[in-house]
C-alpha cells in the first residue's frame, strides 16, 4: 500500500504523525511510504532521516493526496484540503467531527474512509498526556506578572505562600496536569463528577491533593480562592449552559489564570480559542490561556509518543483490512467517522442532526465476535440511515 505522511498546516502545529521509526517499520512491512518534505522538521526529524529509512520524499500535499491510498496527519483537515480527498482513500487524523460540520460534509462528499484519531486510543492519547503536562506549565507561566498574572511562584518563597491550583476533570489530561503542578509544590484541588475517579487520584498522589465533586455550588465556592484553573473536561457539544459562567470568572481574584486545555466552546463562558503566537487574553481581570494545540509546543516528545501509539492501527488496517482491524479493536471501530459517503460517528449525528450508520453495520461485521469498547461520548442518536 502507498502510505502518505502529510505535513501539518494548522497554525502553530509542529508535530508529525509518523517519525522515521514508524516509517521504517511500514517500509519493512512492504509498503511504499511517501513523506511530504518538511513534515517532521520542526519536531526534530529532518527529511534525510526519513530518506535513510526508505521513504519517498515529495514536495506537496497535493501529491500525497493524489498518490496515496492511506494518508495521515495530526490535526484537522483544513478547507484547502477538502477538494483533495478521494473516494475510497483512508484518512487518519484528529477530526473532532462533532464540532466541525463543514469538515464532515467534505468527508461525506468525497466518499473517503475517515478515522478520527482522538477516539481510537485504548489507554488514553499521548496527546492528552502532553496537553495536561504542557498546559500545567503554561498556567504557571501565565501567573507571572509580565503576562498580567498575579505574580505568584508555584511553591512559594520564604514567608510567601505558593499557588493553589484547581484541576477540573480527572481523566488522562487532568491527571497529567496534576502530576506536574503537584510535583512542583503547588497546593492542588481536583474536581470530577466521579467519586471513584477522585478516590483513585487520592491514592495516586498519596492523599496529598484535595478532591471535590464537581458541581455548580462547589465551583462557585472555590473559584474566588484559587490562583489557576485548569479545565480538563471534555464538554458535551449539546450542553445548554456553561460549566463556568462569566459571573463565576468575575468572582476570581484579578490576575488569576484559566487554562482551557480541553478547548471546548460552551464550557467556559469567557473562552475563545487562541494560538501559540498570541496565547493569552485578559477578560474580567482573569488571564485566559486557550491554545487549541498545546502539545504542538513540545513537538518532538509528543510526536515520538503519539506516532508509536497509532502505528499498531496503521499496520492492522494495512495488513488485515479495515473491517478485520475493526473486529479486532473496538477503539478503532468507534473512531470510524465516515465510510464511502456514510456517516458512522454517533456523536456527530447527535450534535449535527445528520443520519448515521453503525460502523459494524456498514462494514458487515455485526455477526462477528467484536472486541468491545465503551462509547467515546455520552451523546446518543437513533437517527439511523436505512440501507
mmCIF file of N, CA and C in Angstrom, residues 94-146:
data_model
loop_
_atom_site.group_PDB
_atom_site.id
_atom_site.type_symbol
_atom_site.label_atom_id
_atom_site.label_comp_id
_atom_site.label_asym_id
_atom_site.label_seq_id
_atom_site.Cartn_x
_atom_site.Cartn_y
_atom_site.Cartn_z
ATOM 1 N N UNK A 94 -6.835 13.707 13.638
ATOM 2 C CA UNK A 94 -7.755 14.206 14.664
ATOM 3 C C UNK A 94 -8.788 15.095 13.972
ATOM 4 N N UNK A 95 -9.994 14.589 13.797
ATOM 5 C CA UNK A 95 -11.017 15.283 13.026
ATOM 6 C C UNK A 95 -11.901 16.166 13.905
ATOM 7 N N UNK A 96 -12.169 15.730 15.142
ATOM 8 C CA UNK A 96 -13.124 16.420 16.018
ATOM 9 C C UNK A 96 -14.421 16.693 15.249
ATOM 10 N N UNK A 97 -15.027 15.656 14.706
ATOM 11 C CA UNK A 97 -16.104 15.854 13.722
ATOM 12 C C UNK A 97 -17.342 16.542 14.260
ATOM 13 N N UNK A 98 -17.732 16.265 15.504
ATOM 14 C CA UNK A 98 -18.975 16.841 16.019
ATOM 15 C C UNK A 98 -18.931 18.365 16.019
ATOM 16 N N UNK A 99 -17.738 18.933 16.163
ATOM 17 C CA UNK A 99 -17.595 20.388 16.236
ATOM 18 C C UNK A 99 -17.284 21.026 14.890
ATOM 19 N N UNK A 100 -17.160 20.219 13.829
ATOM 20 C CA UNK A 100 -16.744 20.755 12.531
ATOM 21 C C UNK A 100 -17.643 20.233 11.418
ATOM 22 N N UNK A 101 -18.850 20.790 11.294
ATOM 23 C CA UNK A 101 -19.794 20.290 10.288
ATOM 24 C C UNK A 101 -19.295 20.423 8.851
ATOM 25 N N UNK A 102 -18.590 21.497 8.513
ATOM 26 C CA UNK A 102 -18.100 21.652 7.142
ATOM 27 C C UNK A 102 -17.073 20.579 6.803
ATOM 28 N N UNK A 103 -16.239 20.243 7.773
ATOM 29 C CA UNK A 103 -15.247 19.187 7.576
ATOM 30 C C UNK A 103 -15.948 17.848 7.338
ATOM 31 N N UNK A 104 -16.981 17.566 8.123
ATOM 32 C CA UNK A 104 -17.742 16.327 7.952
ATOM 33 C C UNK A 104 -18.412 16.284 6.584
ATOM 34 N N UNK A 105 -18.991 17.402 6.180
ATOM 35 C CA UNK A 105 -19.630 17.464 4.864
ATOM 36 C C UNK A 105 -18.630 17.139 3.761
ATOM 37 N N UNK A 106 -17.398 17.638 3.896
ATOM 38 C CA UNK A 106 -16.370 17.374 2.889
ATOM 39 C C UNK A 106 -15.984 15.900 2.871
ATOM 40 N N UNK A 107 -15.884 15.294 4.040
ATOM 41 C CA UNK A 107 -15.559 13.869 4.117
ATOM 42 C C UNK A 107 -16.641 13.024 3.451
ATOM 43 N N UNK A 108 -17.892 13.359 3.747
ATOM 44 C CA UNK A 108 -19.002 12.601 3.183
ATOM 45 C C UNK A 108 -19.071 12.784 1.671
ATOM 46 N N UNK A 109 -18.882 14.010 1.211
ATOM 47 C CA UNK A 109 -18.967 14.295 -0.230
ATOM 48 C C UNK A 109 -17.872 13.572 -1.004
ATOM 49 N N UNK A 110 -16.708 13.430 -0.393
ATOM 50 C CA UNK A 110 -15.576 12.797 -1.085
ATOM 51 C C UNK A 110 -15.706 11.279 -1.162
ATOM 52 N N UNK A 111 -16.537 10.702 -0.280
ATOM 53 C CA UNK A 111 -16.697 9.239 -0.161
ATOM 54 C C UNK A 111 -15.397 8.545 0.250
ATOM 55 N N UNK A 112 -14.581 9.277 1.006
ATOM 56 C CA UNK A 112 -13.377 8.665 1.563
ATOM 57 C C UNK A 112 -13.735 7.869 2.810
ATOM 58 N N UNK A 113 -12.746 7.222 3.401
ATOM 59 C CA UNK A 113 -12.909 6.490 4.655
ATOM 60 C C UNK A 113 -12.113 7.248 5.709
ATOM 61 N N UNK A 114 -12.797 7.875 6.662
ATOM 62 C CA UNK A 114 -12.137 8.764 7.612
ATOM 63 C C UNK A 114 -12.185 8.188 9.025
ATOM 64 N N UNK A 115 -11.063 8.272 9.715
ATOM 65 C CA UNK A 115 -10.939 7.777 11.085
ATOM 66 C C UNK A 115 -10.509 8.934 11.967
ATOM 67 N N UNK A 116 -11.301 9.205 13.007
ATOM 68 C CA UNK A 116 -10.985 10.309 13.910
ATOM 69 C C UNK A 116 -10.077 9.804 15.022
ATOM 70 N N UNK A 117 -8.819 10.216 14.962
ATOM 71 C CA UNK A 117 -7.780 9.623 15.790
ATOM 72 C C UNK A 117 -8.022 9.791 17.282
ATOM 73 N N UNK A 118 -8.673 10.884 17.681
ATOM 74 C CA UNK A 118 -8.825 11.127 19.120
ATOM 75 C C UNK A 118 -9.700 10.095 19.813
ATOM 76 N N UNK A 119 -10.481 9.332 19.057
ATOM 77 C CA UNK A 119 -11.367 8.325 19.657
ATOM 78 C C UNK A 119 -10.784 6.917 19.630
ATOM 79 N N UNK A 120 -9.557 6.749 19.130
ATOM 80 C CA UNK A 120 -9.043 5.392 18.867
ATOM 81 C C UNK A 120 -8.108 4.867 19.941
ATOM 82 N N UNK A 121 -7.918 5.599 21.028
ATOM 83 C CA UNK A 121 -6.875 5.243 21.996
ATOM 84 C C UNK A 121 -7.436 4.438 23.172
ATOM 85 N N UNK A 122 -6.968 3.231 23.302
ATOM 86 C CA UNK A 122 -7.430 2.354 24.380
ATOM 87 C C UNK A 122 -6.958 2.839 25.747
ATOM 88 N N UNK A 123 -5.777 3.379 25.818
ATOM 89 C CA UNK A 123 -5.191 3.769 27.107
ATOM 90 C C UNK A 123 -5.051 5.286 27.249
ATOM 91 N N UNK A 124 -5.817 6.035 26.485
ATOM 92 C CA UNK A 124 -5.705 7.484 26.530
ATOM 93 C C UNK A 124 -4.637 7.968 25.563
ATOM 94 N N UNK A 125 -4.905 9.052 24.883
ATOM 95 C CA UNK A 125 -3.981 9.547 23.869
ATOM 96 C C UNK A 125 -2.744 10.188 24.487
ATOM 97 N N UNK A 126 -1.562 9.909 23.927
ATOM 98 C CA UNK A 126 -0.370 10.656 24.350
ATOM 99 C C UNK A 126 -0.544 12.159 24.174
ATOM 100 N N UNK A 127 -1.376 12.570 23.207
ATOM 101 C CA UNK A 127 -1.659 13.992 23.053
ATOM 102 C C UNK A 127 -2.338 14.560 24.294
ATOM 103 N N UNK A 128 -3.191 13.743 24.922
ATOM 104 C CA UNK A 128 -3.869 14.190 26.147
ATOM 105 C C UNK A 128 -2.878 14.348 27.292
ATOM 106 N N UNK A 129 -1.989 13.373 27.432
ATOM 107 C CA UNK A 129 -0.949 13.484 28.455
ATOM 108 C C UNK A 129 -0.088 14.717 28.212
ATOM 109 N N UNK A 130 0.289 14.924 26.941
ATOM 110 C CA UNK A 130 1.119 16.081 26.600
ATOM 111 C C UNK A 130 0.390 17.389 26.877
ATOM 112 N N UNK A 131 -0.898 17.439 26.538
ATOM 113 C CA UNK A 131 -1.676 18.661 26.779
ATOM 114 C C UNK A 131 -1.764 18.966 28.263
ATOM 115 N N UNK A 132 -1.976 17.929 29.073
ATOM 116 C CA UNK A 132 -2.060 18.129 30.517
ATOM 117 C C UNK A 132 -0.755 18.622 31.111
ATOM 118 N N UNK A 133 0.354 18.008 30.705
ATOM 119 C CA UNK A 133 1.651 18.383 31.276
ATOM 120 C C UNK A 133 2.114 19.754 30.791
ATOM 121 N N UNK A 134 2.023 19.994 29.486
ATOM 122 C CA UNK A 134 2.453 21.290 28.961
ATOM 123 C C UNK A 134 1.478 22.393 29.358
ATOM 124 N N UNK A 135 0.184 22.047 29.445
ATOM 125 C CA UNK A 135 -0.803 23.022 29.908
ATOM 126 C C UNK A 135 -0.545 23.458 31.335
ATOM 127 N N UNK A 136 -0.070 22.525 32.160
ATOM 128 C CA UNK A 136 0.283 22.865 33.539
ATOM 129 C C UNK A 136 1.375 23.937 33.566
ATOM 130 N N UNK A 137 2.382 23.753 32.724
ATOM 131 C CA UNK A 137 3.470 24.719 32.666
ATOM 132 C C UNK A 137 2.987 26.075 32.130
ATOM 133 N N UNK A 138 2.088 26.034 31.146
ATOM 134 C CA UNK A 138 1.565 27.279 30.580
ATOM 135 C C UNK A 138 0.796 28.080 31.625
ATOM 136 N N UNK A 139 0.070 27.394 32.492
ATOM 137 C CA UNK A 139 -0.668 28.076 33.544
ATOM 138 C C UNK A 139 0.242 28.764 34.539
ATOM 139 N N UNK A 140 1.320 28.077 34.925
ATOM 140 C CA UNK A 140 2.256 28.666 35.881
ATOM 141 C C UNK A 140 2.977 29.857 35.260
ATOM 142 N N UNK A 141 3.305 29.750 33.973
ATOM 143 C CA UNK A 141 3.936 30.875 33.281
ATOM 144 C C UNK A 141 2.967 32.053 33.170
ATOM 145 N N UNK A 142 1.700 31.762 32.941
ATOM 146 C CA UNK A 142 0.699 32.817 32.792
ATOM 147 C C UNK A 142 0.466 33.570 34.089
ATOM 148 N N UNK A 143 0.770 32.951 35.209
ATOM 149 C CA UNK A 143 0.637 33.626 36.501
ATOM 150 C C UNK A 143 1.682 34.711 36.714
ATOM 151 N N UNK A 144 2.729 34.714 35.886
ATOM 152 C CA UNK A 144 3.774 35.715 36.058
ATOM 153 C C UNK A 144 3.227 37.122 35.790
ATOM 154 N N UNK A 145 3.757 38.064 36.518
ATOM 155 C CA UNK A 145 3.310 39.462 36.388
ATOM 156 C C UNK A 145 3.485 39.983 34.975
ATOM 157 N N UNK A 146 4.517 39.519 34.278
ATOM 158 C CA UNK A 146 4.798 40.019 32.933
ATOM 159 C C UNK A 146 3.712 39.599 31.934
#
